[in-house]
Short mmCIF file of C-alpha atoms in Angstrom, two decimals:
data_model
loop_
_atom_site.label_atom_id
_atom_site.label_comp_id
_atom_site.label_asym_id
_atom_site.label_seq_id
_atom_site.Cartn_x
_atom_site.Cartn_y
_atom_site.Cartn_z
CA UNK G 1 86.45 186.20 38.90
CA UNK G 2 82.99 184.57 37.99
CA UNK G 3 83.09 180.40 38.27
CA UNK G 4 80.56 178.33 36.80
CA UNK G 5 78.90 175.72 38.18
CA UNK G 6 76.00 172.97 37.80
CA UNK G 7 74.32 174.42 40.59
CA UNK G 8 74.94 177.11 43.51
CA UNK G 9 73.55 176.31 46.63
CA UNK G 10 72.65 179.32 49.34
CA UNK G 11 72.53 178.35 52.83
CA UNK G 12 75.07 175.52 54.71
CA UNK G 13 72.42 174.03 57.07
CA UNK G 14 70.87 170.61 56.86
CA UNK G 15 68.51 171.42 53.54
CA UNK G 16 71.77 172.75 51.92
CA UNK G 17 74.27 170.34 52.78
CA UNK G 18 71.78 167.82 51.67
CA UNK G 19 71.16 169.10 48.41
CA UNK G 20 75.33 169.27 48.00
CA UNK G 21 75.72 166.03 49.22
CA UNK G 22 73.44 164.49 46.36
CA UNK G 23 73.94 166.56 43.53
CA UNK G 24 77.85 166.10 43.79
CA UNK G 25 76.95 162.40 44.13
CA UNK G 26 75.50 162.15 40.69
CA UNK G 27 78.55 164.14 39.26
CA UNK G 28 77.04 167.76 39.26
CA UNK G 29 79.62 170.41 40.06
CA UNK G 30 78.25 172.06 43.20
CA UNK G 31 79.40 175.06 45.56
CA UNK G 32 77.36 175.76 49.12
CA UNK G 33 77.75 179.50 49.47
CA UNK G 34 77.93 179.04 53.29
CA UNK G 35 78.34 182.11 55.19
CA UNK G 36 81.02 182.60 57.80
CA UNK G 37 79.57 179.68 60.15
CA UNK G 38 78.06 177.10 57.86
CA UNK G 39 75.24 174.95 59.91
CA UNK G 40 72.07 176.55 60.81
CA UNK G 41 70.13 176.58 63.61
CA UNK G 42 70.81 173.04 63.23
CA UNK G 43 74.23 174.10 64.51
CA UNK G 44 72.91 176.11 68.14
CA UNK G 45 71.02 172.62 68.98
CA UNK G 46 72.98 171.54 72.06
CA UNK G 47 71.03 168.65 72.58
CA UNK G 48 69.23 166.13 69.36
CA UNK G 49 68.00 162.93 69.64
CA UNK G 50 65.39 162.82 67.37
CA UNK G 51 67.19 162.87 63.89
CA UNK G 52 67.32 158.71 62.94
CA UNK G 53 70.82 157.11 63.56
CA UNK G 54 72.43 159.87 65.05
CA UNK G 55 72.12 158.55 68.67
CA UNK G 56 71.77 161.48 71.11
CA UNK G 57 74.45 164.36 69.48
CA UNK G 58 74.83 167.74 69.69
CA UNK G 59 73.83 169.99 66.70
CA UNK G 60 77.04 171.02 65.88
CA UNK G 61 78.56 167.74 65.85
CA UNK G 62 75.59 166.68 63.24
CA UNK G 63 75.89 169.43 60.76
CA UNK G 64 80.35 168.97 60.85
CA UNK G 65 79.39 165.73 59.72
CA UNK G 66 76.98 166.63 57.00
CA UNK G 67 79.68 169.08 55.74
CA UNK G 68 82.26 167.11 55.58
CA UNK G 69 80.40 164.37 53.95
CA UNK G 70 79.30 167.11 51.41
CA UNK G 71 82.94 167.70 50.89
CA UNK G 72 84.01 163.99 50.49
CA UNK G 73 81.77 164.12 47.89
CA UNK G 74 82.93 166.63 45.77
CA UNK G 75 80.87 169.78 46.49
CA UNK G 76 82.70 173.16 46.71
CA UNK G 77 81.98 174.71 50.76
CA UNK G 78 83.06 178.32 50.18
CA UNK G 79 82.59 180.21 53.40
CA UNK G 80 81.60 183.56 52.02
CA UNK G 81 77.96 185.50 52.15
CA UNK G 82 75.84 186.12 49.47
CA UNK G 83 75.01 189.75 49.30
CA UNK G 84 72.82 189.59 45.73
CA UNK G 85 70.87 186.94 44.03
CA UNK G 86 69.78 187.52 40.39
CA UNK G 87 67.47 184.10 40.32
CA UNK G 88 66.73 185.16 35.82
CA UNK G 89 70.65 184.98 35.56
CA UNK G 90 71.32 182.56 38.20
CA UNK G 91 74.02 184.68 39.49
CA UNK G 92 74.95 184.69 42.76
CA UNK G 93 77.66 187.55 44.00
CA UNK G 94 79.13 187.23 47.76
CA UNK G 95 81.13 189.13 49.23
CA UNK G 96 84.41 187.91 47.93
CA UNK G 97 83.42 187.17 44.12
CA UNK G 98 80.53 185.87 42.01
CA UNK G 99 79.10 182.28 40.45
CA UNK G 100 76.84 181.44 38.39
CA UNK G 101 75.29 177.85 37.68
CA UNK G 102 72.38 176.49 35.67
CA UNK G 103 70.44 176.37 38.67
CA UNK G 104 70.53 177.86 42.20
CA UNK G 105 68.80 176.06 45.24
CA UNK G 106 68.17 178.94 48.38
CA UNK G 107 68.38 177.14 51.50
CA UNK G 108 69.11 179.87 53.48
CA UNK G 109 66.70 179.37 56.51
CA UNK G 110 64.32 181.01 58.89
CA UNK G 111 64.99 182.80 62.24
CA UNK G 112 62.69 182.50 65.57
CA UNK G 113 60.99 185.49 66.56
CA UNK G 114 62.17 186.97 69.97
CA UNK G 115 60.12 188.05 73.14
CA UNK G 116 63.40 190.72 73.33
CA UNK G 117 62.90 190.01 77.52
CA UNK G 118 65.04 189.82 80.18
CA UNK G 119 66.68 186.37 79.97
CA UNK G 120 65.82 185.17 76.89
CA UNK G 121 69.07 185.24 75.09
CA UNK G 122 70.89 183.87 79.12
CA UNK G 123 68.37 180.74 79.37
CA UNK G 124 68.06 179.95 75.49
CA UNK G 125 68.78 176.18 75.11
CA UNK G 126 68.65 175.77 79.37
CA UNK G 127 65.01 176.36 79.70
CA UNK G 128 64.48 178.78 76.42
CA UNK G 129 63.44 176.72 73.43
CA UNK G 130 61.77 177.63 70.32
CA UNK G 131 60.55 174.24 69.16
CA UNK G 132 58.92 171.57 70.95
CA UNK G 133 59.11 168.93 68.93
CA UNK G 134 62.83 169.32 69.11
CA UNK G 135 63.51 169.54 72.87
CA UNK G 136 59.84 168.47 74.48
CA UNK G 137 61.28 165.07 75.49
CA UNK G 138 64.01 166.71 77.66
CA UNK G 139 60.88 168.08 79.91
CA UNK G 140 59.16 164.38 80.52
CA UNK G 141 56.77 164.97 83.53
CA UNK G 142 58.02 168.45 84.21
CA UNK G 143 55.98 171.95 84.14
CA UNK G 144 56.55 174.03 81.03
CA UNK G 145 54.70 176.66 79.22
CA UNK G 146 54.35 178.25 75.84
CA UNK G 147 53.51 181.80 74.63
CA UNK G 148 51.64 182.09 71.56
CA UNK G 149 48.43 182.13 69.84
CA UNK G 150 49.15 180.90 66.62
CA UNK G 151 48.20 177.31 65.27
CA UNK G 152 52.28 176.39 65.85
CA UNK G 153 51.99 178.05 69.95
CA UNK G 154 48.42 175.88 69.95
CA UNK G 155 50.06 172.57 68.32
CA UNK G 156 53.21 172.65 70.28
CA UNK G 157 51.23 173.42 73.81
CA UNK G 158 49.21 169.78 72.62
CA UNK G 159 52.50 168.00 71.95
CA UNK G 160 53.68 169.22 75.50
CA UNK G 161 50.62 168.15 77.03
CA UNK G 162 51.00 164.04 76.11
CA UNK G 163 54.82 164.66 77.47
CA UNK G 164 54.68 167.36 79.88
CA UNK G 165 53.26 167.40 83.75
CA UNK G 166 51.70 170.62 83.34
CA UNK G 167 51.85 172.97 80.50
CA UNK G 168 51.02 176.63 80.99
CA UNK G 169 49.77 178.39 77.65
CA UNK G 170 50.50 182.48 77.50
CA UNK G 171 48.81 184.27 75.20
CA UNK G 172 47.83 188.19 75.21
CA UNK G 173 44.55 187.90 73.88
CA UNK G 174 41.59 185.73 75.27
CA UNK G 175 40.93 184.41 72.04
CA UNK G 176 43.58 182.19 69.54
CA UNK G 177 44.58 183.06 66.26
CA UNK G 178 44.80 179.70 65.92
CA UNK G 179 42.21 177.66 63.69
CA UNK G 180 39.07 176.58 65.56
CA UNK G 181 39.88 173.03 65.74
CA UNK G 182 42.90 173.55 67.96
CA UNK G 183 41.68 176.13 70.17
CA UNK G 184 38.75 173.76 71.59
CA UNK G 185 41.14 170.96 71.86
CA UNK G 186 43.33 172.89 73.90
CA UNK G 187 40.49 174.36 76.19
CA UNK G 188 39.30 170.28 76.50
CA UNK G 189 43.22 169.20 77.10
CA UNK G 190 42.96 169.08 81.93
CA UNK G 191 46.86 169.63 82.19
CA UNK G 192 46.66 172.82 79.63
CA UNK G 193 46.38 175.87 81.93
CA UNK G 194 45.28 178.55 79.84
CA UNK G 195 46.80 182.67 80.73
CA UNK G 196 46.32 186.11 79.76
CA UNK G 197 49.18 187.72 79.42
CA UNK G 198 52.58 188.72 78.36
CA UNK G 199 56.04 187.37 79.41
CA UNK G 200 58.10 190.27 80.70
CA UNK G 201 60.71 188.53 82.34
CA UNK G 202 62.70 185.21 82.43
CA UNK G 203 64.11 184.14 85.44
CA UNK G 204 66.27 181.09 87.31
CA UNK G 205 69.87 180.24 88.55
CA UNK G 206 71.64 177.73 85.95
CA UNK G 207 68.50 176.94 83.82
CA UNK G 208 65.43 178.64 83.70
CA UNK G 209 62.99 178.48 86.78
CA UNK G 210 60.42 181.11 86.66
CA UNK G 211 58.71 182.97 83.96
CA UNK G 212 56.98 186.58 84.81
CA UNK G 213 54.08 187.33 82.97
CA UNK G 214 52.50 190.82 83.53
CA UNK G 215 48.48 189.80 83.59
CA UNK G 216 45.81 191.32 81.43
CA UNK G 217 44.03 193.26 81.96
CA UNK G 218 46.13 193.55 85.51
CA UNK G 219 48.56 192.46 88.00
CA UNK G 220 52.15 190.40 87.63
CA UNK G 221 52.31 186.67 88.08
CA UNK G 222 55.82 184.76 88.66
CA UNK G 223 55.19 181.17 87.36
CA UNK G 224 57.59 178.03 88.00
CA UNK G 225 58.65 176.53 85.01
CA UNK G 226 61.26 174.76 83.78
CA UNK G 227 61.29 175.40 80.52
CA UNK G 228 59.45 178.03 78.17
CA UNK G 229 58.45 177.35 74.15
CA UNK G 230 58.94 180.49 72.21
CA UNK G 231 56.23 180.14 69.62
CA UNK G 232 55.21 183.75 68.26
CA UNK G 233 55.93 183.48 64.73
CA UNK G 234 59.30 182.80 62.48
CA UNK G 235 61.06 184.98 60.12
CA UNK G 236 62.58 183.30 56.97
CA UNK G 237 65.55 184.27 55.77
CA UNK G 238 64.51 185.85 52.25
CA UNK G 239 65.61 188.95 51.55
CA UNK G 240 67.99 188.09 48.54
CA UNK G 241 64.57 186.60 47.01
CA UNK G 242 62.42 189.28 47.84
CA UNK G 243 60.25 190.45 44.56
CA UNK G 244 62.16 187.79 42.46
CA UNK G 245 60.09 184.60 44.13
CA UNK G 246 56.60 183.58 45.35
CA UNK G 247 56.52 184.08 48.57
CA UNK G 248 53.32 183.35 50.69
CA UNK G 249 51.91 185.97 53.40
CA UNK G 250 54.52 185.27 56.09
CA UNK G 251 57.42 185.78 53.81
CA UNK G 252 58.28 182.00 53.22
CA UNK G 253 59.14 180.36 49.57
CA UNK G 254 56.15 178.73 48.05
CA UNK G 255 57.27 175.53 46.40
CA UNK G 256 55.69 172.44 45.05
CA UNK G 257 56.15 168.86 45.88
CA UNK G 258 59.46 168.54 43.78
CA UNK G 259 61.30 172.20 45.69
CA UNK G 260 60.94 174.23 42.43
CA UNK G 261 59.56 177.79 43.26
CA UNK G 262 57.85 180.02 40.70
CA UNK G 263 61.52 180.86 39.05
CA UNK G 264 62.41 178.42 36.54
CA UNK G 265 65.94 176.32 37.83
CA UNK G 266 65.32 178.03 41.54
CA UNK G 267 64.67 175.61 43.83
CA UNK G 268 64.18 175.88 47.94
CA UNK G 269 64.51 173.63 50.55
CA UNK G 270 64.27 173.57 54.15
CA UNK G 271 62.80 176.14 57.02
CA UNK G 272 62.74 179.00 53.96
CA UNK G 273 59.63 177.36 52.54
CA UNK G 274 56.52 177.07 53.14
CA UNK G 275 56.48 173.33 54.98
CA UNK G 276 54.20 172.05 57.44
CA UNK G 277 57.10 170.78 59.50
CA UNK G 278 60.63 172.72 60.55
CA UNK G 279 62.91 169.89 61.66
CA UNK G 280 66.61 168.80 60.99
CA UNK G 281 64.91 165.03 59.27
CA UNK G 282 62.50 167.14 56.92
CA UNK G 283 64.92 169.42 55.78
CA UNK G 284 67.51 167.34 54.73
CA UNK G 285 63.98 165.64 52.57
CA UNK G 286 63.91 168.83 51.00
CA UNK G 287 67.56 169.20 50.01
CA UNK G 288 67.50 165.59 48.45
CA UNK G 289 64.50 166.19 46.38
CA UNK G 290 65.67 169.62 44.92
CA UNK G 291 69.26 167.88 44.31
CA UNK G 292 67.04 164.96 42.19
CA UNK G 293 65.56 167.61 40.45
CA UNK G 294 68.22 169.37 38.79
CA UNK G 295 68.22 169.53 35.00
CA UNK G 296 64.76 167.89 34.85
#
């Protein structure tokens, strides 16, 4: 049976749960569509301590909190997945029935790209990260490295480099597809060591410990690390959006300022849009300002 609400939100991570949290506050009937393990990547962080009054916590631990806070509240959590948005209708249908609302907000999130190597998946979150700004301060004087030749694999090697002892940059080409300015700061950066190369293999006992990286345009190097920043490239969770939004050329939501996308009453927030910064703080920004938005 269809229900009818103020607004439906898409996506139970950080943005999302935000967004509940203040629309039900102002009285707006809400329901977080929120998949069988509500969250996000929020939710695999074993380790924050950079979102403000939190203390050091665990991911999980954060984002119960947020949804139960979203619940005090008033919001609807219904742990179902959305199969089919129709943004002109603002219908959403999930597996188990169908809502509509005046306005939808699609928080639904972006994925890391994998290497796909030997011991990415055993080492992710001991050694394996795929943010620095999240888990750089865990690796305080200690060797790391990055692969990546993007402006993110460029920015997060320079972040690294103020925290890190040594930080070893992998990239398979000899030149960044980075913008100019970052490239010659990392070549002028001493503790940046710069490689040619792909990561075939990741290696260690408990945590990670060595990183192989076949050599181009030969030979197989085993470097000591003890961690490795997976930065080649995200992919945002939009395929219920697809040809119904503007979406810019690496597949995330383009929004303005104020969340709204290039539907009328469709809002985004958080890692599916097109924001300079991907963390747990700047998504739950987003998710208050497309709440404070609705009905304007």
């Amino acid at each position: 049976m269809e229900k009818q609400f103020d607004v439906v939100i898409i996506g139970a991570g950080p943005a999302g749960l935000t967004a509940a949290i203040y629309a039900a506050r102002a009285g707006l009937s809400a329901v977080v569509v929120a998949g069988a393990a509500p969250g996000g990547q929020a939710a695999e962080s074993p380790e924050i301590e950079n979102y403000p009054g939190a203390g050091k916590t665990d991911g999980y631990s954060l984002a119960a909190k947020m949804l139960r806070e979203a619940e005090d509240f008033g919001a609807r959590i219904v742990y179902e997945t959305a199969i089919k948005a129709d943004l002109s209708d603002k219908r959403v249908t999930t597996d188990s029935g169908e809502y509509r609302a005046k306005n939808i907000i699609i928080a639904t999130g972006a994925g890391h790209r994998h290497l796909g190597v030997t011991g990415e998946e055993e080492f992710r979150g001991k050694g394996v990260s795929y943010c620095a700004t999240c888990d750089g301060g865990f690796y305080k004087n200690k060797d790391v490295a990055v692969v990546g030749g993007g402006d993110t694999a460029l920015t997060e090697a320079l972040y690294l480099s103020r925290i890190a002892r040594t930080v070893t940059l992998i990239h398979r080409r000899d030149e960044y597809r980075a913008a100019r300015i970052l490239a010659d700061k990392v070549v002028s950066v001493p503790n940046i060591v710069r490689i040619t190369g792909v990561v075939t293999e990741i290696a260690g006992s408990d945590r990670l410990e060595q990183i192989e990286v076949a050599r181009i345009p030969s030979g197989v190097e085993r470097i000591n690390a003890d961690a490795l920043f997976v930065a080649v490239g995200g992919v945002p969770n939009t395929d219920l959006v697809k040809g119904q939004l503007l979406l810019d050329p690496n597949g995330y939501i383009v929004t303005n300022e104020f969340m709204e996308t290039s539907a009328p009453g469709v809002f985004a927030a958080g890692d599916v849009r097109n924001t300079p910064l991907r963390q747990i703080v700047t998504a739950c920004a987003d998710g208050a300002v497309a709440a404070s938005r609705l009905g304007s």
